[in-house]
Coordinates of C-alpha atoms and ligand atoms in Angstrom, one line a residue:
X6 CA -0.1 -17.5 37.5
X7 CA 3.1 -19.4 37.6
X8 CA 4.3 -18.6 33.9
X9 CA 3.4 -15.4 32.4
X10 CA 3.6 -14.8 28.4
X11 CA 3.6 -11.9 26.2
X12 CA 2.7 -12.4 22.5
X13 CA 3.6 -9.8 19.9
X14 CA 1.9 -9.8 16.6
X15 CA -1.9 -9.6 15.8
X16 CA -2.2 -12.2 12.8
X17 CA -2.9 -16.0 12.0
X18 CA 0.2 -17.1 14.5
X19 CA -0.5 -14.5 16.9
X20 CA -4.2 -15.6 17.3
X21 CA -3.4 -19.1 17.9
X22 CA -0.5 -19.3 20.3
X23 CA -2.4 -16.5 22.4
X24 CA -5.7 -18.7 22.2
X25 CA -3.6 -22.0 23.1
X26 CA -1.7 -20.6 25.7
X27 CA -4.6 -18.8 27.4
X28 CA -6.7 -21.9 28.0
X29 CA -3.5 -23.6 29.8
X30 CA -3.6 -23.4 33.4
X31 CA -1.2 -20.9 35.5
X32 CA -0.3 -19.3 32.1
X33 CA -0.8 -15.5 32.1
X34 CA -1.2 -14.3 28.2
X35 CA -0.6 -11.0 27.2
X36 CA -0.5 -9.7 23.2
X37 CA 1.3 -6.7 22.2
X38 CA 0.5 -5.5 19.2
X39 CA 2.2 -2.4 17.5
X40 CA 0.2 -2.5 14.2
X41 CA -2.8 0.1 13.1
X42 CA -5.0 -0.2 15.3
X43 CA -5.2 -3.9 16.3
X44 CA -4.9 -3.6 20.1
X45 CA -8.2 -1.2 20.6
X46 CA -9.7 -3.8 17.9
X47 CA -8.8 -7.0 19.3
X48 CA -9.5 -5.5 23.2
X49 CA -13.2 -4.4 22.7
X50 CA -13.3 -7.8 21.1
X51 CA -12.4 -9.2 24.0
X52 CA -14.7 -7.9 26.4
X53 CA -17.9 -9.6 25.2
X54 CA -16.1 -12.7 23.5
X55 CA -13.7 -15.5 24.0
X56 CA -10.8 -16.4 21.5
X57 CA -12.1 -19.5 19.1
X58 CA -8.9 -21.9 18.5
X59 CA -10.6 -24.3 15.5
X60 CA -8.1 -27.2 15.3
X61 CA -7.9 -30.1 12.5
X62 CA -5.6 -32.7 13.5
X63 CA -3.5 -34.3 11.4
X64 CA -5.3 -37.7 11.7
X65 CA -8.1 -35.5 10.5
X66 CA -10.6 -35.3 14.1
X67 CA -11.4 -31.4 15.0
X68 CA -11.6 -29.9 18.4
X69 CA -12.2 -26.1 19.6
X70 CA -10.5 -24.3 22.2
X71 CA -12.1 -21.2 24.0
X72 CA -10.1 -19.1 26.1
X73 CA -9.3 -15.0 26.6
X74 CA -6.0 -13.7 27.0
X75 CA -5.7 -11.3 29.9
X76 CA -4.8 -8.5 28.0
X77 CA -4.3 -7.3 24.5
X78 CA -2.6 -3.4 24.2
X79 CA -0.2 -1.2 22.0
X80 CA 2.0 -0.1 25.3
X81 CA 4.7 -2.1 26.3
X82 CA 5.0 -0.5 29.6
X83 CA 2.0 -2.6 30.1
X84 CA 2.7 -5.7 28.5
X85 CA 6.2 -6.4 29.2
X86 CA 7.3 -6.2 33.0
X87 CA 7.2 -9.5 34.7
X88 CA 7.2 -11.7 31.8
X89 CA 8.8 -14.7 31.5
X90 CA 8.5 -15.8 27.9
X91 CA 8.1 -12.9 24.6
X92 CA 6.8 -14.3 21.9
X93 CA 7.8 -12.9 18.6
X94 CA 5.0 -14.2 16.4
X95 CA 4.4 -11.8 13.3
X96 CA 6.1 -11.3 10.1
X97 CA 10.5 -10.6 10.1
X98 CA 10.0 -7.5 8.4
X99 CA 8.2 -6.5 12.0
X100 CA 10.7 -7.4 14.4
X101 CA 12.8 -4.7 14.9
X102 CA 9.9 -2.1 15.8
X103 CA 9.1 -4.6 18.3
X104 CA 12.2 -5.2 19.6
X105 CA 12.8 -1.2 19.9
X106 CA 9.1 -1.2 21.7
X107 CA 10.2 -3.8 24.1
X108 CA 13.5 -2.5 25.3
X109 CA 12.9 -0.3 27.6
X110 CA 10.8 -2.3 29.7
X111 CA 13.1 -5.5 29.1
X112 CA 14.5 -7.4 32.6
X113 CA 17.1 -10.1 32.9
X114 CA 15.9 -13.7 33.1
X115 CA 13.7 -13.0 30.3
X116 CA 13.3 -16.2 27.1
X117 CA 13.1 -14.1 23.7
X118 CA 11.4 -16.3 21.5
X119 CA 11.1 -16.0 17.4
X120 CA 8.3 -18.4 16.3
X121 CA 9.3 -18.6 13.9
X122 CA 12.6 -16.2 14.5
X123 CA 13.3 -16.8 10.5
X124 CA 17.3 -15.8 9.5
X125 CA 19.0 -13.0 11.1
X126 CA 16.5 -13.1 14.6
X127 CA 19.8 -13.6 16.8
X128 CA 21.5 -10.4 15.1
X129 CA 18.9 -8.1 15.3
X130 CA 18.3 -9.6 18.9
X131 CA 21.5 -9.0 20.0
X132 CA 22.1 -5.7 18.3
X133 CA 19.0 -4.5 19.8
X134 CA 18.7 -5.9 23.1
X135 CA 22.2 -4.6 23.7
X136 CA 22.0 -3.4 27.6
X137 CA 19.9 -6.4 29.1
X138 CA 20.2 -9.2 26.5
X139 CA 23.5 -11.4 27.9
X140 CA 21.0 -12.1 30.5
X141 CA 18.3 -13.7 28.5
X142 CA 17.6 -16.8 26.4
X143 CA 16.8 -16.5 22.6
X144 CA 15.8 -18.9 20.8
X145 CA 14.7 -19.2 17.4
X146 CA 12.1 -22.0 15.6
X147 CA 12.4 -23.2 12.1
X148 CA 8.7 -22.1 11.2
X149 CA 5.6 -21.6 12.8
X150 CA 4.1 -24.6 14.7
X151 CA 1.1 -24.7 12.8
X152 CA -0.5 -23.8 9.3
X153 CA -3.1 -21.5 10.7
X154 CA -5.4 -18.5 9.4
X155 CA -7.2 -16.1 10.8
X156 CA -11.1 -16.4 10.0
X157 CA -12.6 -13.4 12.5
X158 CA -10.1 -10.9 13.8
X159 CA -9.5 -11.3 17.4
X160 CA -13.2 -14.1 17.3
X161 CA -11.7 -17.1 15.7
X162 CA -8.6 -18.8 14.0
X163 CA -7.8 -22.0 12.3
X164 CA -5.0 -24.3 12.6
X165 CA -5.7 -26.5 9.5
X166 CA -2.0 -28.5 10.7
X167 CA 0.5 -29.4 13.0
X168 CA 4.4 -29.5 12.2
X169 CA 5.8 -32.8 13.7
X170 CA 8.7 -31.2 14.6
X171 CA 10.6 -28.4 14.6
X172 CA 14.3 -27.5 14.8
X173 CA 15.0 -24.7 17.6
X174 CA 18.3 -23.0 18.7
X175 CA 19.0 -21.7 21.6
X176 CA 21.6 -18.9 23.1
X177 CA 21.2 -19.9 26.8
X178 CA 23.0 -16.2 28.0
X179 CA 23.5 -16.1 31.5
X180 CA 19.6 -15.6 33.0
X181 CA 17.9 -17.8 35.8
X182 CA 14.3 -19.5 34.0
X183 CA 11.7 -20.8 35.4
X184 CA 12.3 -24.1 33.5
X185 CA 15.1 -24.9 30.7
X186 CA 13.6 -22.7 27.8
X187 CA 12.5 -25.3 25.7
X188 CA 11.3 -27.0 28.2
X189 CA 8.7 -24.0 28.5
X190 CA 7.7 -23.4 25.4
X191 CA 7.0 -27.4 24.4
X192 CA 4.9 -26.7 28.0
X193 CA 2.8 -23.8 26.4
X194 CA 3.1 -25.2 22.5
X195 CA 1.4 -28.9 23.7
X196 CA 2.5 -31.8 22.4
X197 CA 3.0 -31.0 19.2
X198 CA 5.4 -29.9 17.3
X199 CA 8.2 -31.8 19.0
X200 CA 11.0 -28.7 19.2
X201 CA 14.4 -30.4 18.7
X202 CA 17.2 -28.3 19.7
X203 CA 19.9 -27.6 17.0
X204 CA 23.1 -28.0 17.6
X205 CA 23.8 -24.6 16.8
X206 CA 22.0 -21.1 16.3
X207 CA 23.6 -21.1 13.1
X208 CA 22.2 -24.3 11.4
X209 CA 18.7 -23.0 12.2
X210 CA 19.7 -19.9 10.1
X211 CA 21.1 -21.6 7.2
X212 CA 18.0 -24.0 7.0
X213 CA 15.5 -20.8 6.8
X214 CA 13.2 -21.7 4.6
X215 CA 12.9 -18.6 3.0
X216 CA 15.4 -20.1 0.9
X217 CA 12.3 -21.6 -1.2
X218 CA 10.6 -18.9 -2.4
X219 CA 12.9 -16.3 -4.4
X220 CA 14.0 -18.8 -7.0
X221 CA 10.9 -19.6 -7.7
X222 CA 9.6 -16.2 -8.3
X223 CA 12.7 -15.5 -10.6
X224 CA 12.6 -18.6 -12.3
X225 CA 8.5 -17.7 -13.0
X226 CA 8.4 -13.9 -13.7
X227 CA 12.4 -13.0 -14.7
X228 CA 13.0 -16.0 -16.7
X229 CA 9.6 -17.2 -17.7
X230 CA 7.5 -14.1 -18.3
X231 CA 6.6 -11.6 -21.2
X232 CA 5.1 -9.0 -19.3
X233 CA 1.6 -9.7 -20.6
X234 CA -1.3 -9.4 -18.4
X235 CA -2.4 -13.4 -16.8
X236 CA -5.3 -14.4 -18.9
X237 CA -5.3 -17.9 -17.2
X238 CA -5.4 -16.9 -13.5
X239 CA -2.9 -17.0 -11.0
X240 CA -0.4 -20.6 -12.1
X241 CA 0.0 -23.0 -9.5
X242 CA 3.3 -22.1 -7.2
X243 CA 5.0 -25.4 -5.7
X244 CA 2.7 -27.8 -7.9
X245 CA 3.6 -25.2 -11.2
X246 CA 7.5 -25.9 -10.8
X247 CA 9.4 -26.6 -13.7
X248 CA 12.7 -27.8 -14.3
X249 CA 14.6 -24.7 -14.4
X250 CA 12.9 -23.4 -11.1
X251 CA 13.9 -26.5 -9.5
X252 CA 17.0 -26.2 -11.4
X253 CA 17.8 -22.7 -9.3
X254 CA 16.4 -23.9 -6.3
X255 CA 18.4 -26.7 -5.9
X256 CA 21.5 -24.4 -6.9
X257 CA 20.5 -22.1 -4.0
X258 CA 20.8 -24.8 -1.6
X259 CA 23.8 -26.2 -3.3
X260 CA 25.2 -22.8 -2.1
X261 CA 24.1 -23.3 1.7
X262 CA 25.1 -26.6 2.3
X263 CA 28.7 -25.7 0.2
X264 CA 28.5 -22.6 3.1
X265 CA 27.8 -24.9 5.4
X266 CA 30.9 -27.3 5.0
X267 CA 33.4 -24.6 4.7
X268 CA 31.9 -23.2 8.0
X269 CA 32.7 -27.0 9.5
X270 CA 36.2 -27.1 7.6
X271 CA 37.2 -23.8 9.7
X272 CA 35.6 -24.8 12.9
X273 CA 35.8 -29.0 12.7
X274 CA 34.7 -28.9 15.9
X275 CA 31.3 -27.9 15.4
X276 CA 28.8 -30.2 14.5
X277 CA 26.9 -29.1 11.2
X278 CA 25.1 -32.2 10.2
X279 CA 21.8 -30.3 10.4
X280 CA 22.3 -28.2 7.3
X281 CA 20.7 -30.5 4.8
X282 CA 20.1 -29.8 1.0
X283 CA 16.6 -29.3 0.6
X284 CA 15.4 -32.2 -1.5
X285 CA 16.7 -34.4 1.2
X286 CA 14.8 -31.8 3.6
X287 CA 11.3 -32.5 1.6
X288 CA 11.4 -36.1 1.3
X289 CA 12.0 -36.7 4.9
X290 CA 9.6 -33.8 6.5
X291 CA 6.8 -33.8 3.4
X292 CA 7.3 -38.1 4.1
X293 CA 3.6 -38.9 3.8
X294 CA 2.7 -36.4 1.1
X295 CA 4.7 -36.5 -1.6
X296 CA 3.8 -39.1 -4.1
X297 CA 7.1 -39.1 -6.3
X298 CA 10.0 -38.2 -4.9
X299 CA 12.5 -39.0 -8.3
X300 CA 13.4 -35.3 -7.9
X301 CA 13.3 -32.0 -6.4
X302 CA 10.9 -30.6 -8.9
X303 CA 8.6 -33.7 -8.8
X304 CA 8.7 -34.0 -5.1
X305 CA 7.4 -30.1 -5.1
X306 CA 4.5 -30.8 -7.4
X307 CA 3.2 -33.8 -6.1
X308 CA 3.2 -32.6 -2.5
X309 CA -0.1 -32.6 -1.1
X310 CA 0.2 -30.4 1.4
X311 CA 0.8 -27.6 -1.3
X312 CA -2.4 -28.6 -3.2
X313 CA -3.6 -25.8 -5.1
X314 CA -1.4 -23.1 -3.7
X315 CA -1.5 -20.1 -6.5
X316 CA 1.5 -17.4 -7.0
X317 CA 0.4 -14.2 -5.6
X318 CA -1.1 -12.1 -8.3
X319 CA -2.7 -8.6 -8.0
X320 CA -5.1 -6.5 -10.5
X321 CA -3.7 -3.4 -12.1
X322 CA -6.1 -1.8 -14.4
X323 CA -8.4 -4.5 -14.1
X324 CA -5.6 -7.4 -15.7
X325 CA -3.9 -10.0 -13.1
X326 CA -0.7 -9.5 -12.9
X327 CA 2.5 -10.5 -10.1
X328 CA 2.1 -9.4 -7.2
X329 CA 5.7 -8.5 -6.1
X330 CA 4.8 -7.2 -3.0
X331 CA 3.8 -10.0 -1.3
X332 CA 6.5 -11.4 1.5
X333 CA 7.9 -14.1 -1.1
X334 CA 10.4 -11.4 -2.2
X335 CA 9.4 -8.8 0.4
X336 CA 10.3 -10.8 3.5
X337 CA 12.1 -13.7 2.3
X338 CA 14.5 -11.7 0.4
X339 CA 16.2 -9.0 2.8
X340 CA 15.5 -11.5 6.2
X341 CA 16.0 -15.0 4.2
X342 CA 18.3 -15.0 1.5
X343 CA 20.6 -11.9 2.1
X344 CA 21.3 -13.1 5.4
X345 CA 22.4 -16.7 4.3
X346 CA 24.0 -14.7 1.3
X347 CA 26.0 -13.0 4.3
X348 CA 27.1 -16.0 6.4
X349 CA 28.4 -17.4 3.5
X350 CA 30.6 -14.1 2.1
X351 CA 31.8 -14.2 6.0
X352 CA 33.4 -17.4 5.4
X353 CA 33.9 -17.0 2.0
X354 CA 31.9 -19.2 0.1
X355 CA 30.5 -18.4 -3.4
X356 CA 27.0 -18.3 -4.4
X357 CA 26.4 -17.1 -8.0
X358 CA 23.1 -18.5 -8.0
X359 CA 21.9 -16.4 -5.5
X360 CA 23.7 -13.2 -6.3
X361 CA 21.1 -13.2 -9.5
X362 CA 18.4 -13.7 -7.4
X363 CA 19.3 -11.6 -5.0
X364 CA 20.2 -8.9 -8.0
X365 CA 16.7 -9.0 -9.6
X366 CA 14.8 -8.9 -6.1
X367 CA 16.7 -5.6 -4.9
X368 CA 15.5 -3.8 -8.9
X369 CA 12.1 -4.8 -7.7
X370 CA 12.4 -3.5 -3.8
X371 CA 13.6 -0.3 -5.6
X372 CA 16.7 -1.3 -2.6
X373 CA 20.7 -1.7 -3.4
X374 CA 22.0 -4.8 -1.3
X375 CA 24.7 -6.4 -3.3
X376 CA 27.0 -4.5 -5.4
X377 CA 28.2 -7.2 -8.5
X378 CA 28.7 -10.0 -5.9
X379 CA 29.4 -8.2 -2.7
X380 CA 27.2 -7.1 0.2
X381 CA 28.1 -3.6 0.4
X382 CA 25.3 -1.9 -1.3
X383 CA 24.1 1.4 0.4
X384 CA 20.3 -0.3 1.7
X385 CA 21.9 -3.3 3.7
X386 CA 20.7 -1.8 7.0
X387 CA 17.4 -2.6 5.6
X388 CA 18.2 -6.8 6.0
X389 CA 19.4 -9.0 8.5
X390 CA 22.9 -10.1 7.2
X391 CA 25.2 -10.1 9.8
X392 CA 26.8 -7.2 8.2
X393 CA 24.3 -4.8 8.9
X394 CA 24.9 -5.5 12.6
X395 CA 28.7 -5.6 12.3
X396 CA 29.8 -9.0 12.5
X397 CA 32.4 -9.9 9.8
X398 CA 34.0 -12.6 11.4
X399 CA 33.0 -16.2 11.8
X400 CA 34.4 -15.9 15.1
X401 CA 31.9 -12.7 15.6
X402 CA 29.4 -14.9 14.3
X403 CA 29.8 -18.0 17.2
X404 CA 30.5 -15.9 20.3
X405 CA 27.2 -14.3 20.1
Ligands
NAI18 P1 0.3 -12.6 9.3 O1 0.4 -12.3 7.8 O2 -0.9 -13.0 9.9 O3 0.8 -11.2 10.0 C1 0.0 -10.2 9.9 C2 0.2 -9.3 11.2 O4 1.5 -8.7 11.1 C3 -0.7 -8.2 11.3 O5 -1.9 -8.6 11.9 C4 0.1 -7.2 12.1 O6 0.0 -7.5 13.5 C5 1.5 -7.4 11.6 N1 1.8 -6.5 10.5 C6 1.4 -6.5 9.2 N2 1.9 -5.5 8.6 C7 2.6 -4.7 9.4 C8 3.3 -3.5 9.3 N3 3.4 -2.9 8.2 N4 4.0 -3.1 10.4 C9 3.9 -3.8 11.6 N5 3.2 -4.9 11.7 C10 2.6 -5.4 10.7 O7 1.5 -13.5 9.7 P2 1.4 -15.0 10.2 O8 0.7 -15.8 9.3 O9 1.0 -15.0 11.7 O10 2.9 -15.5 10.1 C11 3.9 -15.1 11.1 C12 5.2 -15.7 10.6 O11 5.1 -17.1 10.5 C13 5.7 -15.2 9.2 O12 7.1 -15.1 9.2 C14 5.3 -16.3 8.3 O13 6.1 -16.4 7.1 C15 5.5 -17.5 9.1 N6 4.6 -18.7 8.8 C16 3.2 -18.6 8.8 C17 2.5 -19.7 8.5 C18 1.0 -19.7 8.6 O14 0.3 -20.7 8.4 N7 0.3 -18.6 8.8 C19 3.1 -21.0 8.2 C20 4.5 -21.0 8.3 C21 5.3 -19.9 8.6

């Protein structure tokens, strides 16, 4: 096969990229995963079935792809030499183990892709990757392309939408490709989403939407919250918003497009226009499905495409109650907002809006990341800010 793919994750995004790309001529598709014991799972699977890709288009016609992915193991030694493209499609708080897995086997000319990379992907990347990496390509996507689920391991997933587009960096690094990287991927991706290419990696990492999230929670269970067991069920997440959760969200972003300016103030030369506040963000890529778009918090809860999206709950002793495990604080905390919290201490930008956040996550993760307002606390090698890799400059930050 001319181009030949390794895909590392085994969940919703995993399935579907490795079902899409299998059933595209000349593409080889491998899938690496590291987790319990998904590999064995998905590669007895695979002997007697092909993968099910159930698509619903936006326009609202359905269509199935069938296809079988060549191999599906937990050793890199077999997955990764001669690969062209990896594929790092699983959860942030994942990465590094894969990253580690992969390095050994890693060769030049090689495109590291995060889809989606979410903040901090380049720093671990690099960190990582140390030996070989100045002779790859990484690039990192906004999101995943789809909304997609999982419906039989390893049988059958469902993408129930397609992004339109989605904003992509790219650190070129000195390797030979095949094709110009995001040439490729929009090759193995399809039509759609259309991957726009930022202007820089560091707009991409601002605009992580794991931005979204943490206020919410804190607005919901710090502010909003006695402690009492849920006796009405799981509330309503984007469509529940209420003015002081839009109130923090919109702060938050207030901080990273504040981080954003000073970053263009130092460095006039770079061009920053991506970095968006995120109202402005929803009304133009939520277009067609928000009915009123007055304001942030009435743009959130009359999006359709959040229709009836609960906060994650959880039973203890048989009462509903928060579930702060789930990768709203988990994930978007220590590989979302910690990082942006990062760039913008680097350049020296305040963000007291987040620092609370941040503050009442870190109790809950039972971690120490900011000390008052600083990120110096003793568990920052647990996130991706750029200062748990060592970069303190902004000039550190755009010679990666
Ligand atoms: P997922 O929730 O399906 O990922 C589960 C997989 O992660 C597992 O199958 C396993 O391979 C791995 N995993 C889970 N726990 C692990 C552990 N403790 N150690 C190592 N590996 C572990 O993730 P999904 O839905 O594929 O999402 C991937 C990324 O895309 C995430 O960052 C998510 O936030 C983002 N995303 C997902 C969307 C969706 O529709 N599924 C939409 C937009 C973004």
């Amino acid at each position: 096969p001319a181009i030949k793919i390794l895909v590392c994750g085994g969940g919703n995004g995993a399935h579907t990229l490795a079902g899409i790309a299998a059933a595209i001529p000349n593409v080889e598709v491998r899938v690496l995963t590291l987790f319990a014991d998904e590999a064995d799972k998905w590669s007895k699977i695979l002997e007697s079935n092909v993968l099910v890709v159930s698509i619903t288009y936006n326009n609202g016609t359905t269509a199935e792809i069938l296809s079988k992915p060549k191999l599906v193991t937990k050793d890199p030694a077999i997955a990764v030499p001669g690969i062209d493209i990896i594929f790092f499609t699983v959860p942030a708080f994942a990465h590094q183990q894969y990253f580690h897995a992969i390095l050994p086997f890693l060769e030049p000319n090689v495109i590291i892709a995060g889809l989606p990379g979410q903040a901090g992907f380049e720093f671990q990347a690099i960190s990582t990757l140390k030996n070989v990496v100045d002779k790859c390509a990484i690039l990192n996507c906004e999101s995943l392309p789809w909304a997609c689920r999982l419906l039989e391991f390893g049988k059958k997933v469902q993408i129930q939408g397609f992004k339109e587009s989605l904003s992509t960096s790219l650190i070129m690094g000195h390797g030979k490709y095949k094709l110009p990287p995001l040439e490729l991927i929009q090759k193995i991706l399809g039509e759609r989403p259309k991957l726009v290419k930022t202007k820089n990696y560091l707009a991409v990492n601002l605009m992580a939407k794991s931005i979204v999230h943490p206020p919410i929670m804190y607005g919901k269970w710090c502010l909003d919250w006695d402690g009492e067991p849920l006796k009405l069920g799981a509330p309503l997440f984007y469509q529940g918003v209420d003015d002081v959760q839009a109130d923090l969200l919109s702060k938050v972003s207030d901080e990273v497009v504040n981080t954003s300016k000073k970053i263009q103030e130092i460095r006039p030369e770079l061009d920053m226009s991506e970095v968006i506040h995120i109202f402005d963000w929803f009304t133009i890529n939520y277009r067609d499905q928000i009915s009123d778009s007055s304001n942030l918090k009435m743009a959130m809860r009359t999006n359709k495409a959040y229709n009836g999206l609960l906060h994650p709950t959880r039973k203890e002793n048989g009462n509903l109650v928060p579930d702060f495990s789930y990768r709203y604080i988990t994930e978007d905390v220590p590989f979302g907002l910690v990082v942006i919290k990062g760039i913008a201490e680097i350049v020296g930008v305040e963000t007291p809006t987040m620092d609370k956040i941040i503050n009442w996550a870190q109790d809950i993760l039972g971690r120490e990341f900011l000390v008052g307002s600083e990120l110096k606390g003793k568990d920052l090698k647990c996130t991706r800010s750029p200062q748990a890799f060592g970069f303190k400059t902004l000039e550190e930050l755009l010679n990666v």
